[in-house]
PDB file of C-alpha atoms in Angstrom:
ATOM      1  CA  MET A   1      78.532  19.227 -55.196  1.00  0.00           C
ATOM      2  CA  PRO A   2      78.132  17.751 -58.695  1.00  0.00           C
ATOM      3  CA  ASP A   3      75.026  15.747 -59.461  1.00  0.00           C
ATOM      4  CA  HIS A   4      76.373  12.315 -60.457  1.00  0.00           C
ATOM      5  CA  HIS A   5      72.965  11.354 -61.853  1.00  0.00           C
ATOM      6  CA  ALA A   6      72.765  14.269 -64.291  1.00  0.00           C
ATOM      7  CA  PRO A   7      73.563  13.394 -67.914  1.00  0.00           C
ATOM      8  CA  ARG A   8      77.089  14.324 -68.943  1.00  0.00           C
ATOM      9  CA  PHE A   9      77.784  17.198 -71.336  1.00  0.00           C
ATOM     10  CA  GLU A  10      81.234  17.148 -72.936  1.00  0.00           C
ATOM     11  CA  ALA A  11      82.944  19.425 -75.448  1.00  0.00           C
ATOM     12  CA  LEU A  12      86.107  19.082 -77.488  1.00  0.00           C
ATOM     13  CA  GLU A  13      88.088  22.218 -78.216  1.00  0.00           C
ATOM     14  CA  GLY A  14      91.342  23.017 -79.975  1.00  0.00           C
ATOM     15  CA  LEU A  15      92.913  24.285 -83.143  1.00  0.00           C
ATOM     16  CA  ARG A  16      92.184  22.734 -86.532  1.00  0.00           C
ATOM     17  CA  GLY A  17      93.986  19.414 -86.930  1.00  0.00           C
ATOM     18  CA  THR A  18      94.117  18.419 -83.268  1.00  0.00           C
ATOM     19  CA  GLY A  19      91.541  15.629 -83.610  1.00  0.00           C
ATOM     20  CA  LYS A  20      88.145  17.117 -82.703  1.00  0.00           C
ATOM     21  CA  SER A  21      86.228  15.929 -85.779  1.00  0.00           C
ATOM     22  CA  THR A  22      87.645  12.427 -85.523  1.00  0.00           C
ATOM     23  CA  LEU A  23      87.193  12.070 -81.777  1.00  0.00           C
ATOM     24  CA  ALA A  24      83.732  13.655 -81.343  1.00  0.00           C
ATOM     25  CA  PRO A  25      81.693  10.769 -82.869  1.00  0.00           C
ATOM     26  CA  LEU A  26      83.836   8.213 -81.005  1.00  0.00           C
ATOM     27  CA  LEU A  27      83.282   9.999 -77.696  1.00  0.00           C
ATOM     28  CA  ALA A  28      79.538  10.292 -78.377  1.00  0.00           C
ATOM     29  CA  ALA A  29      79.309   6.560 -79.169  1.00  0.00           C
ATOM     30  CA  ASP A  30      81.317   5.653 -76.063  1.00  0.00           C
ATOM     31  CA  ARG A  31      79.064   7.806 -73.882  1.00  0.00           C
ATOM     32  CA  ARG A  32      75.857   6.742 -75.650  1.00  0.00           C
ATOM     33  CA  ALA A  33      75.417  10.456 -76.174  1.00  0.00           C
ATOM     34  CA  VAL A  34      73.895  12.626 -78.849  1.00  0.00           C
ATOM     35  CA  LEU A  35      76.463  14.447 -80.998  1.00  0.00           C
ATOM     36  CA  VAL A  36      74.942  17.911 -81.398  1.00  0.00           C
ATOM     37  CA  PRO A  37      76.245  20.000 -84.314  1.00  0.00           C
ATOM     38  CA  THR A  38      77.238  23.484 -83.192  1.00  0.00           C
ATOM     39  CA  VAL A  39      76.229  24.910 -86.537  1.00  0.00           C
ATOM     40  CA  PRO A  40      72.651  23.609 -86.574  1.00  0.00           C
ATOM     41  CA  PRO A  41      71.309  22.144 -89.839  1.00  0.00           C
ATOM     42  CA  LEU A  42      68.849  25.027 -90.158  1.00  0.00           C
ATOM     43  CA  ILE A  43      71.648  27.563 -90.685  1.00  0.00           C
ATOM     44  CA  GLN A  44      74.202  25.241 -92.320  1.00  0.00           C
ATOM     45  CA  PRO A  45      73.304  26.510 -95.855  1.00  0.00           C
ATOM     46  CA  LEU A  46      74.331  30.029 -94.810  1.00  0.00           C
ATOM     47  CA  ARG A  47      77.718  28.899 -93.546  1.00  0.00           C
ATOM     48  CA  SER A  48      79.563  28.991 -96.881  1.00  0.00           C
ATOM     49  CA  ALA A  49      78.018  32.369 -97.750  1.00  0.00           C
ATOM     50  CA  MET A  50      79.102  33.752 -94.374  1.00  0.00           C
ATOM     51  CA  ASP A  51      82.586  32.335 -94.805  1.00  0.00           C
ATOM     52  CA  ARG A  52      82.910  34.355 -98.033  1.00  0.00           C
ATOM     53  CA  GLN A  53      82.353  37.584 -96.096  1.00  0.00           C
ATOM     54  CA  THR A  54      85.306  39.645 -94.890  1.00  0.00           C
ATOM     55  CA  ASN A  55      83.848  41.142 -91.703  1.00  0.00           C
ATOM     56  CA  VAL A  56      85.186  39.174 -88.730  1.00  0.00           C
ATOM     57  CA  GLU A  57      82.551  40.520 -86.318  1.00  0.00           C
ATOM     58  CA  ALA A  58      79.722  39.475 -88.672  1.00  0.00           C
ATOM     59  CA  ARG A  59      81.228  35.995 -88.938  1.00  0.00           C
ATOM     60  CA  MET A  60      81.629  35.797 -85.160  1.00  0.00           C
ATOM     61  CA  CYS A  61      77.970  36.778 -84.657  1.00  0.00           C
ATOM     62  CA  PHE A  62      76.871  34.116 -87.154  1.00  0.00           C
ATOM     63  CA  TYR A  63      78.753  31.388 -85.298  1.00  0.00           C
ATOM     64  CA  LEU A  64      77.544  32.682 -81.929  1.00  0.00           C
ATOM     65  CA  ALA A  65      73.961  32.524 -83.237  1.00  0.00           C
ATOM     66  CA  GLY A  66      74.549  28.899 -84.234  1.00  0.00           C
ATOM     67  CA  LEU A  67      75.955  28.076 -80.806  1.00  0.00           C
ATOM     68  CA  PHE A  68      73.036  29.702 -78.994  1.00  0.00           C
ATOM     69  CA  ALA A  69      70.611  27.747 -81.203  1.00  0.00           C
ATOM     70  CA  ALA A  70      72.579  24.550 -80.504  1.00  0.00           C
ATOM     71  CA  SER A  71      72.476  25.298 -76.768  1.00  0.00           C
ATOM     72  CA  GLU A  72      68.684  24.891 -76.876  1.00  0.00           C
ATOM     73  CA  ARG A  73      69.087  21.384 -78.349  1.00  0.00           C
ATOM     74  CA  VAL A  74      71.796  20.560 -75.805  1.00  0.00           C
ATOM     75  CA  ARG A  75      69.576  21.713 -72.938  1.00  0.00           C
ATOM     76  CA  ALA A  76      66.590  19.713 -74.245  1.00  0.00           C
ATOM     77  CA  HIS A  77      68.672  16.522 -74.432  1.00  0.00           C
ATOM     78  CA  LEU A  78      70.181  17.056 -70.986  1.00  0.00           C
ATOM     79  CA  ASP A  79      66.743  17.801 -69.514  1.00  0.00           C
ATOM     80  CA  SER A  80      65.549  14.495 -71.039  1.00  0.00           C
ATOM     81  CA  GLY A  81      68.409  12.636 -69.365  1.00  0.00           C
ATOM     82  CA  VAL A  82      70.436  12.152 -72.554  1.00  0.00           C
ATOM     83  CA  PRO A  83      74.208  12.848 -72.486  1.00  0.00           C
ATOM     84  CA  VAL A  84      75.577  15.232 -75.116  1.00  0.00           C
ATOM     85  CA  VAL A  85      78.894  15.692 -76.916  1.00  0.00           C
ATOM     86  CA  VAL A  86      79.796  18.704 -79.081  1.00  0.00           C
ATOM     87  CA  GLU A  87      82.801  19.041 -81.364  1.00  0.00           C
ATOM     88  CA  SER A  88      83.374  22.583 -80.140  1.00  0.00           C
ATOM     89  CA  TRP A  89      81.573  25.072 -77.946  1.00  0.00           C
ATOM     90  CA  PHE A  90      81.862  28.781 -77.238  1.00  0.00           C
ATOM     91  CA  ALA A  91      85.612  28.719 -76.506  1.00  0.00           C
ATOM     92  CA  ARG A  92      86.485  27.901 -80.127  1.00  0.00           C
ATOM     93  CA  CYS A  93      84.283  30.641 -81.524  1.00  0.00           C
ATOM     94  CA  LEU A  94      85.663  33.241 -79.127  1.00  0.00           C
ATOM     95  CA  ALA A  95      89.315  32.155 -79.364  1.00  0.00           C
ATOM     96  CA  THR A  96      89.312  31.956 -83.154  1.00  0.00           C
ATOM     97  CA  HIS A  97      87.508  35.226 -83.774  1.00  0.00           C
ATOM     98  CA  ARG A  98      89.433  37.193 -81.150  1.00  0.00           C
ATOM     99  CA  ALA A  99      92.666  35.901 -82.656  1.00  0.00           C
ATOM    100  CA  LEU A 100      91.398  37.057 -86.059  1.00  0.00           C
ATOM    101  CA  GLY A 101      90.797  40.553 -84.683  1.00  0.00           C
ATOM    102  CA  ALA A 102      87.161  40.607 -83.541  1.00  0.00           C
ATOM    103  CA  ARG A 103      86.719  43.103 -80.729  1.00  0.00           C
ATOM    104  CA  LEU A 104      83.099  42.465 -79.791  1.00  0.00           C
ATOM    105  CA  GLY A 105      82.577  42.202 -76.057  1.00  0.00           C
ATOM    106  CA  VAL A 106      80.752  38.955 -75.313  1.00  0.00           C
ATOM    107  CA  THR A 107      79.406  37.988 -71.916  1.00  0.00           C
ATOM    108  CA  LEU A 108      77.992  34.483 -71.940  1.00  0.00           C
ATOM    109  CA  PRO A 109      74.857  33.980 -69.847  1.00  0.00           C
ATOM    110  CA  ASP A 110      75.108  31.766 -66.763  1.00  0.00           C
ATOM    111  CA  SER A 111      72.137  29.768 -68.050  1.00  0.00           C
ATOM    112  CA  LEU A 112      74.170  28.157 -70.851  1.00  0.00           C
ATOM    113  CA  PRO A 113      74.850  24.445 -70.414  1.00  0.00           C
ATOM    114  CA  ARG A 114      78.406  24.059 -69.071  1.00  0.00           C
ATOM    115  CA  PRO A 115      80.340  21.143 -70.515  1.00  0.00           C
ATOM    116  CA  VAL A 116      83.305  19.258 -69.202  1.00  0.00           C
ATOM    117  CA  THR A 117      85.737  20.488 -71.829  1.00  0.00           C
ATOM    118  CA  TYR A 118      88.763  18.746 -73.277  1.00  0.00           C
ATOM    119  CA  TYR A 119      91.292  20.951 -75.056  1.00  0.00           C
ATOM    120  CA  LEU A 120      92.982  18.807 -77.689  1.00  0.00           C
ATOM    121  CA  HIS A 121      96.464  19.867 -78.700  1.00  0.00           C
ATOM    122  CA  CYS A 122      99.436  18.303 -80.415  1.00  0.00           C
ATOM    123  CA  GLU A 123     102.911  19.158 -81.603  1.00  0.00           C
ATOM    124  CA  GLU A 124     102.749  21.749 -84.365  1.00  0.00           C
ATOM    125  CA  ALA A 125     104.527  19.609 -86.972  1.00  0.00           C
ATOM    126  CA  GLU A 126     102.009  16.804 -86.468  1.00  0.00           C
ATOM    127  CA  ARG A 127      99.058  19.212 -86.547  1.00  0.00           C
ATOM    128  CA  LEU A 128     100.256  20.642 -89.853  1.00  0.00           C
ATOM    129  CA  ARG A 129     100.790  17.118 -91.265  1.00  0.00           C
ATOM    130  CA  ARG A 130      97.215  16.231 -90.301  1.00  0.00           C
ATOM    131  CA  LEU A 131      95.884  19.356 -92.013  1.00  0.00           C
ATOM    132  CA  THR A 132      97.700  18.628 -95.278  1.00  0.00           C
ATOM    133  CA  ALA A 133      96.379  15.035 -95.251  1.00  0.00           C
ATOM    134  CA  ARG A 134      92.757  16.188 -94.863  1.00  0.00           C
ATOM    135  CA  ASP A 135      90.193  15.903 -97.599  1.00  0.00           C
ATOM    136  CA  LYS A 136      88.170  18.914 -96.461  1.00  0.00           C
ATOM    137  CA  PRO A 137      87.693  22.256 -98.184  1.00  0.00           C
ATOM    138  CA  VAL A 138      89.781  25.055 -96.721  1.00  0.00           C
ATOM    139  CA  SER A 139      88.085  28.423 -96.438  1.00  0.00           C
ATOM    140  CA  ARG A 140      89.770  31.801 -96.549  1.00  0.00           C
ATOM    141  CA  TRP A 141      89.079  32.029 -92.801  1.00  0.00           C
ATOM    142  CA  ASP A 142      90.804  28.679 -92.193  1.00  0.00           C
ATOM    143  CA  THR A 143      93.873  30.035 -93.972  1.00  0.00           C
ATOM    144  CA  LEU A 144      93.759  33.267 -91.957  1.00  0.00           C
ATOM    145  CA  ALA A 145      93.317  31.334 -88.696  1.00  0.00           C
ATOM    146  CA  GLU A 146      96.581  29.518 -89.386  1.00  0.00           C
ATOM    147  CA  THR A 147      98.394  32.866 -89.233  1.00  0.00           C
ATOM    148  CA  VAL A 148      97.168  33.600 -85.685  1.00  0.00           C
ATOM    149  CA  THR A 149      97.440  30.228 -83.934  1.00  0.00           C
ATOM    150  CA  ALA A 150      99.625  31.596 -81.102  1.00  0.00           C
ATOM    151  CA  GLU A 151      96.963  34.200 -80.243  1.00  0.00           C
ATOM    152  CA  ALA A 152      94.176  31.607 -80.486  1.00  0.00           C
ATOM    153  CA  ARG A 153      96.097  29.371 -78.058  1.00  0.00           C
ATOM    154  CA  ARG A 154      96.500  32.313 -75.685  1.00  0.00           C
ATOM    155  CA  VAL A 155      92.746  32.988 -75.691  1.00  0.00           C
ATOM    156  CA  TYR A 156      91.972  29.276 -75.317  1.00  0.00           C
ATOM    157  CA  ALA A 157      94.164  29.235 -72.200  1.00  0.00           C
ATOM    158  CA  THR A 158      91.711  31.601 -70.469  1.00  0.00           C
ATOM    159  CA  PHE A 159      88.977  28.934 -70.468  1.00  0.00           C
ATOM    160  CA  PRO A 160      88.761  26.119 -67.898  1.00  0.00           C
ATOM    161  CA  MET A 161      89.571  22.975 -69.869  1.00  0.00           C
ATOM    162  CA  ARG A 162      91.344  19.670 -69.375  1.00  0.00           C
ATOM    163  CA  ARG A 163      94.343  19.517 -71.714  1.00  0.00           C
ATOM    164  CA  VAL A 164      94.759  16.351 -73.775  1.00  0.00           C
ATOM    165  CA  ASP A 165      97.888  15.877 -75.887  1.00  0.00           C
ATOM    166  CA  THR A 166      96.959  13.958 -79.056  1.00  0.00           C
ATOM    167  CA  THR A 167     100.536  13.895 -80.422  1.00  0.00           C
ATOM    168  CA  GLY A 168     101.401  10.448 -81.743  1.00  0.00           C
ATOM    169  CA  ARG A 169      98.214   8.934 -80.329  1.00  0.00           C
ATOM    170  CA  THR A 170      95.472   7.082 -82.155  1.00  0.00           C
ATOM    171  CA  PRO A 171      91.876   8.288 -81.710  1.00  0.00           C
ATOM    172  CA  GLY A 172      91.260   5.174 -79.570  1.00  0.00           C
ATOM    173  CA  GLU A 173      94.156   6.084 -77.270  1.00  0.00           C
ATOM    174  CA  VAL A 174      92.875   9.643 -76.892  1.00  0.00           C
ATOM    175  CA  LEU A 175      89.383   8.318 -76.152  1.00  0.00           C
ATOM    176  CA  ARG A 176      90.809   6.047 -73.439  1.00  0.00           C
ATOM    177  CA  MET A 177      92.618   9.044 -71.908  1.00  0.00           C
ATOM    178  CA  ILE A 178      89.356  10.992 -71.709  1.00  0.00           C
ATOM    179  CA  THR A 179      87.446   7.973 -70.396  1.00  0.00           C
ATOM    180  CA  ALA A 180      90.062   7.436 -67.671  1.00  0.00           C
ATOM    181  CA  ASP A 181      89.826  11.115 -66.747  1.00  0.00           C
ATOM    182  CA  MET A 182      86.029  10.835 -66.395  1.00  0.00           C
ATOM    183  CA  ARG A 183      86.333   7.872 -64.012  1.00  0.00           C
ATOM    184  CA  GLY A 184      88.970   9.647 -61.924  1.00  0.00           C
ATOM    185  CA  GLU A 185      91.691   7.191 -62.915  1.00  0.00           C
ATOM    186  CA  PRO A 186      95.252   8.358 -63.524  1.00  0.00           C
ATOM    187  CA  SER A 187      95.242   9.924 -66.949  1.00  0.00           C
ATOM    188  CA  PRO A 188      97.572  12.020 -69.097  1.00  0.00           C
ATOM    189  CA  ALA A 189      94.671  14.515 -69.423  1.00  0.00           C
ATOM    190  CA  ASP A 190      95.902  17.566 -67.544  1.00  0.00           C
ATOM    191  CA  PRO A 191      93.151  19.272 -65.520  1.00  0.00           C
TER     192      PRO A 191
END
């Protein structure tokens, strides 16, 4: 039986352009939660150097290391009674890197904090429009990931997540969908 007094831990997952970066701070503010970066500031300077590498397993290990470091911060906040939101969690790392060809076997420990996870998705034409409108640098890996989106979706489907269609919806509308889902109200979020 879930502990309704425990602080909530929520994660947003999905392909690039589905709304994670926009929604994460809104969800954290709504929940009065801490938004924990999944690439901790300590290793952020190495991120661009790692993204210039060509070895997919090395890149996967780098991002896994960041997630394990972030999990310590998540656990500390939860243990202190503070809710937490993350823009992505282990599913994104595993789905993206497996789709890109990584073949490392990864078994996640049971001791990791387990979030309620929302898988954001939208119609492909809208997702691509959002990506072209972005003012963010695009890495070589981002470009490669766009060639394997069907495989990434297939791997994502193996994780337990509530599906949230962001097509044609404002960030506020998506936030209301997730909030309704949390309260057990009828919601378009598909469990």
